[in-house]
mmCIF file of C-alpha atoms and ligand atoms in Angstrom:
data_model
loop_
_atom_site.group_PDB
_atom_site.id
_atom_site.type_symbol
_atom_site.label_atom_id
_atom_site.label_comp_id
_atom_site.label_asym_id
_atom_site.label_seq_id
_atom_site.Cartn_x
_atom_site.Cartn_y
_atom_site.Cartn_z
ATOM 1 C CA MET A 1026 0.125 -0.290 0.155
ATOM 2 C CA SER A 1027 1.688 3.397 -0.727
ATOM 3 C CA ILE A 1028 -0.237 5.579 1.055
ATOM 4 C CA ILE A 1029 0.781 6.448 4.372
ATOM 5 C CA SER A 1030 0.259 8.735 7.429
ATOM 6 C CA ALA A 1031 2.338 11.312 8.216
ATOM 7 C CA GLU A 1032 3.568 9.695 11.604
ATOM 8 C CA LYS A 1033 5.093 6.745 9.349
ATOM 9 C CA ALA A 1034 6.801 9.554 6.973
ATOM 10 C CA VAL A 1035 7.943 10.885 9.930
ATOM 11 C CA GLU A 1036 9.371 7.071 9.865
ATOM 12 C CA ILE A 1037 11.383 6.286 6.745
ATOM 13 C CA LEU A 1038 12.493 10.651 6.422
ATOM 14 C CA LYS A 1039 14.245 9.281 10.119
ATOM 15 C CA GLY A 1040 15.134 6.390 8.520
ATOM 16 C CA GLY A 1041 16.445 8.214 5.783
ATOM 17 C CA GLY A 1042 13.955 7.554 3.029
ATOM 18 C CA VAL A 1043 11.746 8.906 0.819
ATOM 19 C CA VAL A 1044 8.357 9.790 1.013
ATOM 20 C CA ALA A 1045 6.064 12.698 -1.215
ATOM 21 C CA LEU A 1046 4.509 14.470 0.781
ATOM 22 C CA PRO A 1047 1.639 17.221 0.279
ATOM 23 C CA THR A 1048 1.756 21.082 -0.557
ATOM 24 C CA GLU A 1049 -0.090 23.941 -1.270
ATOM 25 C CA THR A 1050 0.852 23.962 -5.096
ATOM 26 C CA VAL A 1051 2.301 20.385 -5.719
ATOM 27 C CA TYR A 1052 3.417 17.291 -3.884
ATOM 28 C CA GLY A 1053 7.144 17.200 -3.676
ATOM 29 C CA LEU A 1054 9.540 14.177 -2.881
ATOM 30 C CA ALA A 1055 10.432 14.952 0.186
ATOM 31 C CA GLY A 1056 13.317 13.652 1.421
ATOM 32 C CA SER A 1057 16.069 14.785 5.129
ATOM 33 C CA ILE A 1058 18.959 18.023 3.885
ATOM 34 C CA GLN A 1059 20.764 15.723 6.867
ATOM 35 C CA SER A 1060 20.537 12.636 4.455
ATOM 36 C CA GLU A 1061 22.622 11.315 1.288
ATOM 37 C CA GLN A 1062 21.193 9.033 0.824
ATOM 38 C CA ALA A 1063 17.993 10.184 0.672
ATOM 39 C CA LEU A 1064 19.523 12.922 -1.110
ATOM 40 C CA ALA A 1065 20.297 10.442 -3.805
ATOM 41 C CA ARG A 1066 17.363 8.821 -4.321
ATOM 42 C CA ILE A 1067 15.316 11.688 -4.829
ATOM 43 C CA PHE A 1068 17.689 12.769 -7.540
ATOM 44 C CA GLU A 1069 17.737 8.523 -8.710
ATOM 45 C CA ILE A 1070 13.327 7.983 -8.592
ATOM 46 C CA LYS A 1071 13.299 11.361 -10.589
ATOM 47 C CA ALA A 1072 15.486 10.539 -13.306
ATOM 48 C CA ARG A 1073 16.791 13.791 -12.670
ATOM 49 C CA PRO A 1074 20.268 15.177 -13.783
ATOM 50 C CA LEU A 1075 22.684 16.401 -10.586
ATOM 51 C CA PHE A 1076 23.364 19.687 -12.304
ATOM 52 C CA ASP A 1077 19.706 20.563 -11.653
ATOM 53 C CA PRO A 1078 18.987 22.154 -8.106
ATOM 54 C CA LEU A 1079 17.043 21.488 -5.292
ATOM 55 C CA ILE A 1080 14.180 23.086 -2.950
ATOM 56 C CA VAL A 1081 14.286 23.323 1.060
ATOM 57 C CA HIS A 1082 11.124 23.181 3.085
ATOM 58 C CA VAL A 1083 11.726 24.509 6.080
ATOM 59 C CA LEU A 1084 9.374 25.030 9.054
ATOM 60 C CA ASP A 1085 10.229 28.940 9.612
ATOM 61 C CA ILE A 1086 12.846 31.862 9.187
ATOM 62 C CA GLY A 1087 15.015 30.810 11.486
ATOM 63 C CA SER A 1088 15.521 27.128 10.248
ATOM 64 C CA ALA A 1089 15.758 29.005 6.740
ATOM 65 C CA LYS A 1090 18.910 31.154 8.134
ATOM 66 C CA LYS A 1091 20.966 27.978 9.647
ATOM 67 C CA VAL A 1092 20.954 26.394 5.113
ATOM 68 C CA CYS A 1093 21.046 30.470 3.434
ATOM 69 C CA ALA A 1094 23.678 32.195 4.977
ATOM 70 C CA GLY A 1095 22.350 34.843 2.426
ATOM 71 C CA PHE A 1096 20.019 35.543 3.583
ATOM 72 C CA GLY A 1097 18.914 39.188 4.529
ATOM 73 C CA GLU A 1098 16.790 41.870 5.110
ATOM 74 C CA LEU A 1099 14.977 41.536 2.488
ATOM 75 C CA HIS A 1100 14.681 38.229 2.514
ATOM 76 C CA GLU A 1101 12.982 37.640 5.958
ATOM 77 C CA ALA A 1102 9.818 40.619 4.862
ATOM 78 C CA LEU A 1103 9.674 38.904 2.370
ATOM 79 C CA ALA A 1104 8.955 35.817 4.470
ATOM 80 C CA GLU A 1105 7.202 37.692 6.925
ATOM 81 C CA LYS A 1106 4.830 38.475 4.289
ATOM 82 C CA PHE A 1107 4.369 35.826 1.948
ATOM 83 C CA TRP A 1108 5.432 32.149 4.509
ATOM 84 C CA PRO A 1109 3.660 30.082 5.015
ATOM 85 C CA GLY A 1110 3.128 29.914 0.847
ATOM 86 C CA PRO A 1111 4.040 29.430 -2.917
ATOM 87 C CA LEU A 1112 7.377 31.472 -1.941
ATOM 88 C CA THR A 1113 10.385 30.450 -3.066
ATOM 89 C CA LEU A 1114 13.878 32.655 -1.281
ATOM 90 C CA ILE A 1115 17.179 32.613 -3.473
ATOM 91 C CA GLY A 1116 20.151 33.890 -1.434
ATOM 92 C CA GLU A 1117 24.045 32.692 -0.447
ATOM 93 C CA ARG A 1118 24.321 29.028 0.862
ATOM 94 C CA SER A 1119 25.028 28.536 4.439
ATOM 95 C CA ARG A 1120 28.955 25.776 4.055
ATOM 96 C CA ASP A 1121 27.082 22.807 5.285
ATOM 97 C CA VAL A 1122 24.541 22.373 2.588
ATOM 98 C CA SER A 1123 25.338 19.005 0.217
ATOM 99 C CA ASP A 1124 26.578 19.829 -2.677
ATOM 100 C CA LEU A 1125 23.624 17.678 -4.393
ATOM 101 C CA ILE A 1126 21.251 20.097 -3.038
ATOM 102 C CA THR A 1127 22.437 23.682 -4.372
ATOM 103 C CA ALA A 1128 24.060 21.337 -6.975
ATOM 104 C CA GLY A 1129 27.695 22.994 -6.783
ATOM 105 C CA GLN A 1130 26.839 26.597 -6.269
ATOM 106 C CA ASP A 1131 27.172 29.664 -4.487
ATOM 107 C CA THR A 1132 23.335 30.191 -3.684
ATOM 108 C CA VAL A 1133 20.718 28.004 -2.530
ATOM 109 C CA ALA A 1134 16.381 27.933 -2.908
ATOM 110 C CA VAL A 1135 14.146 27.878 0.300
ATOM 111 C CA ARG A 1136 10.463 27.459 1.374
ATOM 112 C CA SER A 1137 8.596 27.177 3.409
ATOM 113 C CA PRO A 1138 5.458 25.423 2.875
ATOM 114 C CA ALA A 1139 1.446 25.569 3.388
ATOM 115 C CA HIS A 1140 -0.007 22.387 3.575
ATOM 116 C CA PRO A 1141 0.076 21.504 7.373
ATOM 117 C CA LYS A 1142 0.759 17.897 6.525
ATOM 118 C CA PHE A 1143 3.878 18.765 5.836
ATOM 119 C CA ARG A 1144 3.526 21.140 8.119
ATOM 120 C CA GLU A 1145 3.629 18.333 10.428
ATOM 121 C CA VAL A 1146 6.084 16.246 9.381
ATOM 122 C CA LEU A 1147 8.720 19.207 9.224
ATOM 123 C CA LYS A 1148 7.718 19.740 13.254
ATOM 124 C CA ALA A 1149 8.219 15.997 14.015
ATOM 125 C CA LEU A 1150 11.271 15.449 12.301
ATOM 126 C CA GLY A 1151 12.816 18.489 13.680
ATOM 127 C CA CYS A 1152 15.318 18.230 10.473
ATOM 128 C CA PRO A 1153 14.372 20.822 7.000
ATOM 129 C CA LEU A 1154 13.734 18.828 3.814
ATOM 130 C CA ALA A 1155 14.703 18.643 0.260
ATOM 131 C CA ALA A 1156 11.433 17.861 -1.487
ATOM 132 C CA PRO A 1157 11.565 18.483 -5.554
ATOM 133 C CA SER A 1158 7.975 17.964 -7.132
ATOM 134 C CA ALA A 1159 7.078 14.016 -6.949
ATOM 135 C CA ASN A 1160 7.319 13.203 -11.024
ATOM 136 C CA ARG A 1161 9.938 11.704 -13.575
ATOM 137 C CA PHE A 1162 11.898 14.726 -14.605
ATOM 138 C CA LYS A 1163 10.432 16.775 -17.087
ATOM 139 C CA LYS A 1164 7.526 15.688 -16.856
ATOM 140 C CA THR A 1165 3.910 17.639 -14.636
ATOM 141 C CA SER A 1166 3.979 17.915 -11.433
ATOM 142 C CA PRO A 1167 1.327 15.904 -9.530
ATOM 143 C CA THR A 1168 -1.282 17.566 -7.747
ATOM 144 C CA LYS A 1169 -2.774 14.264 -5.983
ATOM 145 C CA ALA A 1170 -1.769 11.593 -4.368
ATOM 146 C CA GLU A 1171 -3.645 9.729 -6.784
ATOM 147 C CA HIS A 1172 -0.957 11.304 -8.871
ATOM 148 C CA VAL A 1173 2.296 10.598 -7.178
ATOM 149 C CA VAL A 1174 1.232 7.119 -7.410
ATOM 150 C CA GLN A 1175 0.786 6.643 -10.834
ATOM 151 C CA GLU A 1176 4.050 7.993 -12.223
ATOM 152 C CA PHE A 1177 5.691 5.791 -9.622
ATOM 153 C CA SER A 1178 4.090 3.209 -9.829
ATOM 154 C CA GLY A 1179 3.589 2.713 -6.233
ATOM 155 C CA GLN A 1180 6.911 1.940 -5.670
ATOM 156 C CA VAL A 1181 6.809 5.625 -3.570
ATOM 157 C CA PRO A 1182 5.274 6.278 0.260
ATOM 158 C CA VAL A 1183 2.843 9.103 -0.153
ATOM 159 C CA VAL A 1184 0.654 10.711 2.255
ATOM 160 C CA ASP A 1185 -2.659 11.736 0.718
ATOM 161 C CA GLY A 1186 -2.908 15.669 1.620
ATOM 162 C CA GLY A 1187 -6.061 16.309 -1.046
ATOM 163 C CA GLU A 1188 -5.806 18.010 -4.215
ATOM 164 C CA CYS A 1189 -3.247 21.396 -4.165
ATOM 165 C CA GLU A 1190 -5.104 24.656 -3.624
ATOM 166 C CA VAL A 1191 -2.284 26.636 -5.707
ATOM 167 C CA GLY A 1192 -1.618 23.726 -8.280
ATOM 168 C CA LEU A 1193 1.357 25.015 -9.825
ATOM 169 C CA GLU A 1194 4.650 24.849 -8.448
ATOM 170 C CA SER A 1195 6.282 28.335 -6.421
ATOM 171 C CA THR A 1196 7.067 31.606 -7.631
ATOM 172 C CA ILE A 1197 10.711 31.896 -7.093
ATOM 173 C CA VAL A 1198 12.896 34.979 -7.020
ATOM 174 C CA LYS A 1199 16.573 36.372 -5.566
ATOM 175 C CA PRO A 1200 16.286 39.666 -4.503
ATOM 176 C CA ARG A 1201 19.121 41.921 -3.306
ATOM 177 C CA ARG A 1202 21.099 45.330 -2.982
ATOM 178 C CA THR A 1203 22.539 46.366 -5.718
ATOM 179 C CA GLU A 1204 25.440 48.844 -4.319
ATOM 180 C CA LEU A 1205 23.404 51.947 -5.685
ATOM 181 C CA GLY A 1206 21.634 50.509 -2.635
ATOM 182 C CA GLU A 1207 18.530 50.269 -4.522
ATOM 183 C CA ILE A 1208 16.139 46.334 -4.693
ATOM 184 C CA GLU A 1209 17.098 44.821 -7.754
ATOM 185 C CA LEU A 1210 13.979 41.052 -7.539
ATOM 186 C CA THR A 1211 15.813 38.046 -10.088
ATOM 187 C CA LEU A 1212 13.096 35.886 -10.811
ATOM 188 C CA TYR A 1213 13.709 32.418 -11.286
ATOM 189 C CA ARG A 1214 9.949 31.069 -11.736
ATOM 190 C CA PRO A 1215 6.815 32.612 -12.148
ATOM 191 C CA GLY A 1216 3.685 31.014 -9.823
ATOM 192 C CA VAL A 1217 0.716 31.633 -8.780
ATOM 193 C CA LEU A 1218 2.166 34.790 -6.737
ATOM 194 C CA ALA A 1219 2.698 37.355 -9.204
ATOM 195 C CA VAL A 1220 6.235 38.712 -9.635
ATOM 196 C CA SER A 1221 4.087 42.110 -9.105
ATOM 197 C CA GLU A 1222 2.750 41.968 -6.016
ATOM 198 C CA ILE A 1223 5.996 40.599 -4.445
ATOM 199 C CA GLN A 1224 7.725 44.074 -6.466
ATOM 200 C CA ALA A 1225 4.746 45.608 -5.708
ATOM 201 C CA PHE A 1226 5.668 44.551 -1.582
ATOM 202 C CA LEU A 1227 9.171 45.488 -1.907
ATOM 203 C CA ASN A 1228 8.361 49.282 -2.954
ATOM 204 C CA ALA A 1229 5.795 49.680 -0.280
ATOM 205 C CA ARG A 1230 8.278 48.256 2.517
ATOM 206 C CA PHE A 1231 11.172 49.544 1.586
ATOM 207 C CA HIS A 1232 9.927 53.215 -0.839
ATOM 208 C CA LYS A 1233 12.985 52.147 -3.336
ATOM 209 C CA THR A 1234 12.578 51.133 -6.425
ATOM 210 C CA VAL A 1235 12.541 47.536 -7.446
ATOM 211 C CA LEU A 1236 13.457 46.551 -11.129
ATOM 212 C CA VAL A 1237 12.424 43.245 -12.032
ATOM 213 C CA LYS A 1238 15.139 40.506 -13.573
ATOM 214 C CA ARG A 1239 14.192 37.623 -15.123
ATOM 215 C CA ALA A 1240 16.534 34.946 -14.698
ATOM 216 C CA GLY A 1241 18.658 34.191 -17.950
ATOM 217 C CA SER A 1242 16.937 36.640 -20.212
ATOM 218 C CA THR A 1243 19.673 38.466 -20.400
ATOM 219 C CA THR A 1244 22.731 37.535 -19.000
ATOM 220 C CA GLY A 1245 23.523 34.153 -20.629
ATOM 221 C CA GLU A 1246 23.721 32.418 -16.917
ATOM 222 C CA PHE A 1247 23.105 28.866 -17.633
ATOM 223 C CA VAL A 1248 19.203 28.955 -15.171
ATOM 224 C CA PRO A 1249 18.711 25.369 -13.990
ATOM 225 C CA GLY A 1250 15.351 24.176 -14.223
ATOM 226 C CA GLN A 1251 14.272 26.656 -17.322
ATOM 227 C CA LEU A 1252 14.356 24.180 -20.197
ATOM 228 C CA LYS A 1253 12.896 24.463 -23.521
ATOM 229 C CA GLU A 1254 10.236 20.727 -22.215
ATOM 230 C CA HIS A 1255 9.165 20.825 -18.694
ATOM 231 C CA TYR A 1256 5.658 19.785 -17.616
ATOM 232 C CA GLN A 1257 5.071 17.132 -19.857
ATOM 233 C CA PRO A 1258 2.293 15.455 -20.060
ATOM 234 C CA SER A 1259 2.676 11.843 -21.110
ATOM 235 C CA LEU A 1260 0.430 13.053 -24.807
ATOM 236 C CA PRO A 1261 1.185 15.598 -27.016
ATOM 237 C CA LEU A 1262 0.184 18.954 -26.500
ATOM 238 C CA ILE A 1263 -1.026 21.063 -28.947
ATOM 239 C CA LEU A 1264 -0.930 24.883 -28.177
ATOM 240 C CA VAL A 1265 -3.657 26.936 -30.322
ATOM 241 C CA LEU A 1266 -3.524 30.050 -29.631
ATOM 242 C CA LYS A 1267 -4.809 31.428 -33.371
ATOM 243 C CA LYS A 1268 -8.432 32.142 -32.758
ATOM 244 C CA THR A 1269 -10.247 29.718 -35.108
ATOM 245 C CA GLY A 1270 -13.138 27.717 -34.520
ATOM 246 C CA ASP A 1271 -11.843 24.740 -34.205
ATOM 247 C CA VAL A 1272 -9.343 23.694 -32.910
ATOM 248 C CA GLN A 1273 -9.245 19.483 -32.847
ATOM 249 C CA HIS A 1274 -8.833 20.105 -36.725
ATOM 250 C CA GLU A 1275 -5.570 22.118 -36.253
ATOM 251 C CA ALA A 1276 -3.942 18.399 -34.415
ATOM 252 C CA ILE A 1277 -5.691 16.433 -36.959
ATOM 253 C CA GLN A 1278 -3.810 18.804 -39.470
ATOM 254 C CA PHE A 1279 -1.135 17.841 -37.521
ATOM 255 C CA GLY A 1280 -1.536 13.806 -38.530
ATOM 256 C CA PHE A 1281 -3.426 13.478 -34.804
ATOM 257 C CA LYS A 1282 -5.794 11.059 -34.835
ATOM 258 C CA LYS A 1283 -7.935 11.381 -31.454
ATOM 259 C CA PRO A 1284 -6.844 14.512 -30.114
ATOM 260 C CA VAL A 1285 -9.169 15.027 -26.588
ATOM 261 C CA VAL A 1286 -9.598 18.664 -26.679
ATOM 262 C CA LEU A 1287 -9.553 20.473 -23.370
ATOM 263 C CA ASN A 1288 -11.846 22.991 -21.046
ATOM 264 C CA LEU A 1289 -9.571 25.141 -18.526
ATOM 265 C CA PRO A 1290 -11.750 27.313 -16.174
ATOM 266 C CA SER A 1291 -11.871 31.206 -17.075
ATOM 267 C CA GLU A 1292 -10.703 32.185 -13.481
ATOM 268 C CA ILE A 1293 -7.329 32.423 -13.851
ATOM 269 C CA TYR A 1294 -6.524 30.702 -9.692
ATOM 270 C CA LEU A 1295 -8.940 28.586 -10.271
ATOM 271 C CA ALA A 1296 -7.161 27.133 -13.872
ATOM 272 C CA ALA A 1297 -3.509 26.925 -12.233
ATOM 273 C CA ARG A 1298 -5.439 24.945 -9.692
ATOM 274 C CA LYS A 1299 -7.576 22.504 -12.456
ATOM 275 C CA LEU A 1300 -4.135 22.455 -15.132
ATOM 276 C CA TYR A 1301 -1.765 19.650 -13.980
ATOM 277 C CA GLY A 1302 -4.157 17.319 -12.992
ATOM 278 C CA LEU A 1303 -6.372 18.200 -16.454
ATOM 279 C CA LEU A 1304 -3.364 16.962 -18.544
ATOM 280 C CA ARG A 1305 -2.643 14.049 -16.837
ATOM 281 C CA GLU A 1306 -5.834 12.574 -16.739
ATOM 282 C CA SER A 1307 -7.058 14.080 -20.052
ATOM 283 C CA SER A 1308 -4.005 11.547 -21.377
ATOM 284 C CA LEU A 1309 -5.650 8.796 -20.111
ATOM 285 C CA THR A 1310 -8.566 9.029 -22.228
ATOM 286 C CA PRO A 1311 -9.525 5.565 -23.923
ATOM 287 C CA GLY A 1312 -7.960 5.889 -27.832
ATOM 288 C CA ALA A 1313 -6.630 9.261 -27.533
ATOM 289 C CA ASP A 1314 -3.509 10.483 -29.515
ATOM 290 C CA SER A 1315 -3.278 14.243 -28.688
ATOM 291 C CA LEU A 1316 -4.102 17.108 -26.060
ATOM 292 C CA VAL A 1317 -5.426 20.553 -27.630
ATOM 293 C CA LEU A 1318 -5.798 23.238 -26.368
ATOM 294 C CA SER A 1319 -7.584 26.216 -27.554
ATOM 295 C CA ARG A 1320 -5.830 30.189 -25.757
ATOM 296 C CA PRO A 1321 -7.980 30.970 -22.684
ATOM 297 C CA GLU A 1322 -9.231 33.176 -22.433
ATOM 298 C CA TRP A 1323 -6.835 34.611 -19.463
ATOM 299 C CA TRP A 1324 -4.201 34.267 -21.501
ATOM 300 C CA ASP A 1325 -2.587 38.184 -22.189
ATOM 301 C CA ASP A 1326 -3.846 38.656 -18.313
ATOM 302 C CA GLU A 1327 0.001 40.062 -16.174
ATOM 303 C CA LEU A 1328 -1.573 37.559 -13.248
ATOM 304 C CA ALA A 1329 -1.573 34.323 -16.309
ATOM 305 C CA GLU A 1330 2.550 34.743 -16.122
ATOM 306 C CA ALA A 1331 2.981 31.010 -14.705
ATOM 307 C CA LEU A 1332 -0.155 29.436 -16.391
ATOM 308 C CA ARG A 1333 1.440 30.463 -20.131
ATOM 309 C CA ASP A 1334 5.188 29.482 -18.781
ATOM 310 C CA ARG A 1335 4.073 26.213 -17.572
ATOM 311 C CA LEU A 1336 1.831 25.979 -21.210
ATOM 312 C CA SER A 1337 4.698 27.042 -23.797
ATOM 313 C CA LYS A 1338 7.071 24.420 -21.739
ATOM 314 C CA ALA A 1339 4.699 21.848 -21.039
ATOM 315 C CA SER A 1340 3.299 22.009 -25.594
ATOM 316 C CA THR A 1341 4.535 20.149 -28.413
ATOM 317 C CA HIS A 1342 3.097 22.408 -30.579
ATOM 318 C CA ILE A 1343 2.288 25.997 -30.828
ATOM 319 C CA LEU A 1344 0.128 27.706 -33.588
ATOM 320 C CA LEU A 1345 0.714 31.016 -32.634
ATOM 321 C CA SER A 1346 -1.504 33.691 -34.088
HETATM 322 O O1 TXA B 1776 5.586 24.280 -4.925
HETATM 323 C C1 TXA B 1776 7.197 24.315 -5.476
HETATM 324 O O2 TXA B 1776 7.682 25.487 -5.603
HETATM 325 C C2 TXA B 1776 7.320 22.673 -5.255
HETATM 326 C C3 TXA B 1776 6.945 21.751 -4.718
HETATM 327 C C4 TXA B 1776 7.327 20.692 -3.864
HETATM 328 O O3 TXA B 1776 7.751 22.859 -3.207
HETATM 329 N N1 TXA B 1776 8.921 22.091 -5.738
HETATM 330 C C5 TXA B 1776 9.821 22.238 -7.035
HETATM 331 O O4 TXA B 1776 10.902 21.573 -6.834
HETATM 332 O O5 TXA B 1776 8.388 22.788 -7.864
HETATM 333 P P1 TXA B 1776 11.957 21.834 -7.618
HETATM 334 O O6 TXA B 1776 12.315 20.668 -7.785
HETATM 335 O O7 TXA B 1776 10.570 20.126 -9.202
HETATM 336 O O8 TXA B 1776 11.625 22.291 -9.234
HETATM 337 C C6 TXA B 1776 12.552 23.144 -8.510
HETATM 338 C C7 TXA B 1776 12.945 24.289 -9.508
HETATM 339 C C8 TXA B 1776 14.311 23.657 -10.147
HETATM 340 O O9 TXA B 1776 13.190 24.057 -11.511
HETATM 341 C C9 TXA B 1776 15.770 23.965 -10.078
HETATM 342 O O10 TXA B 1776 16.202 24.308 -10.873
HETATM 343 C C10 TXA B 1776 15.389 25.930 -9.367
HETATM 344 O O11 TXA B 1776 13.814 25.773 -8.995
HETATM 345 N N2 TXA B 1776 15.808 25.797 -8.232
HETATM 346 C C11 TXA B 1776 16.840 25.664 -6.612
HETATM 347 N N3 TXA B 1776 18.065 26.176 -6.791
HETATM 348 C C12 TXA B 1776 18.041 26.942 -7.066
HETATM 349 C C13 TXA B 1776 18.766 28.095 -7.139
HETATM 350 N N4 TXA B 1776 19.885 27.881 -5.755
HETATM 351 N N5 TXA B 1776 19.117 28.549 -8.387
HETATM 352 C C14 TXA B 1776 18.159 29.240 -8.479
HETATM 353 N N6 TXA B 1776 17.259 27.581 -9.198
HETATM 354 C C15 TXA B 1776 16.938 27.186 -7.990
HETATM 355 MG MG1 MG B 1777 9.927 19.873 -11.267
#
């Protein structure tokens, strides 16, 4: 039986094992940051390359400071405002954090998840957990316990925490002060918590201009996790952004015979919550060979940046307008 209790999860984690836990964003594949064996096992189970670093999940700001030496006033202000919640903060690492977590970089990513079951496990264990999304590398993240069971054919024990409320992975930012004392916010991954909201908060709190940069867009810097193909469902996904009456026809033009037409909610936050489940569950339609989605109403909305990011990467074909 692969569904386990939170108590059992703590026992497994104490022994250096790996379990899947619910967070408010997506399910995570968790291992103690103190167990090299658990960390190595996470990469093995996901078939994830070692250059892709992990997020450390902590209970509070005090624990964040222990793993992140660069957790300064900007980090603290953001954590006080948005934690527990879907915001990951990047800062200079502490020396004793495993290289498996940071992929040998000078920085570490930390977040405090809101899901009560995840927090219960963190409390009982007394140690932070490294937890990437509980899916195979490049595939869609799980938002229900049954997705994890299916993803790893029941081989990974899962704590069932119901459907994830947010549904997309956390927003990842690195805040820093520039030499001129201004605030710079680098976005590594958009999330449901919009970067404009984080920017507005910092601006109001510190009375400073907040410059937003998108990692890798100008610097050519290597940004882990920004591969072109990511979040992919098991069937090819065709995203039809051009205005057309018949999306099924567009899929057939590509040579697909039985496309499943997806319907996403018209409200952004609900669409975010439902997206991954829809991709995953529609891929199981008997006889289907593809998925097709027409331009959602919210496509151009500023708050939909995370949805545009995930859908663009999850698609095998994109038809522009
Ligand atoms: O919502 C979430 O963040 C979920 C839940 C489980 O908490 N976790 C998650 O983890 O999405 P994962 O491993 O699937 O994605 C983490 C991303 C990766 O793309 C990784 O490259 C990036 O965070 N990352 C981690 N540490 C980093 C660092 N020091 N610098 C830049 N990117 C980093
Ligand atoms: Mg992931």
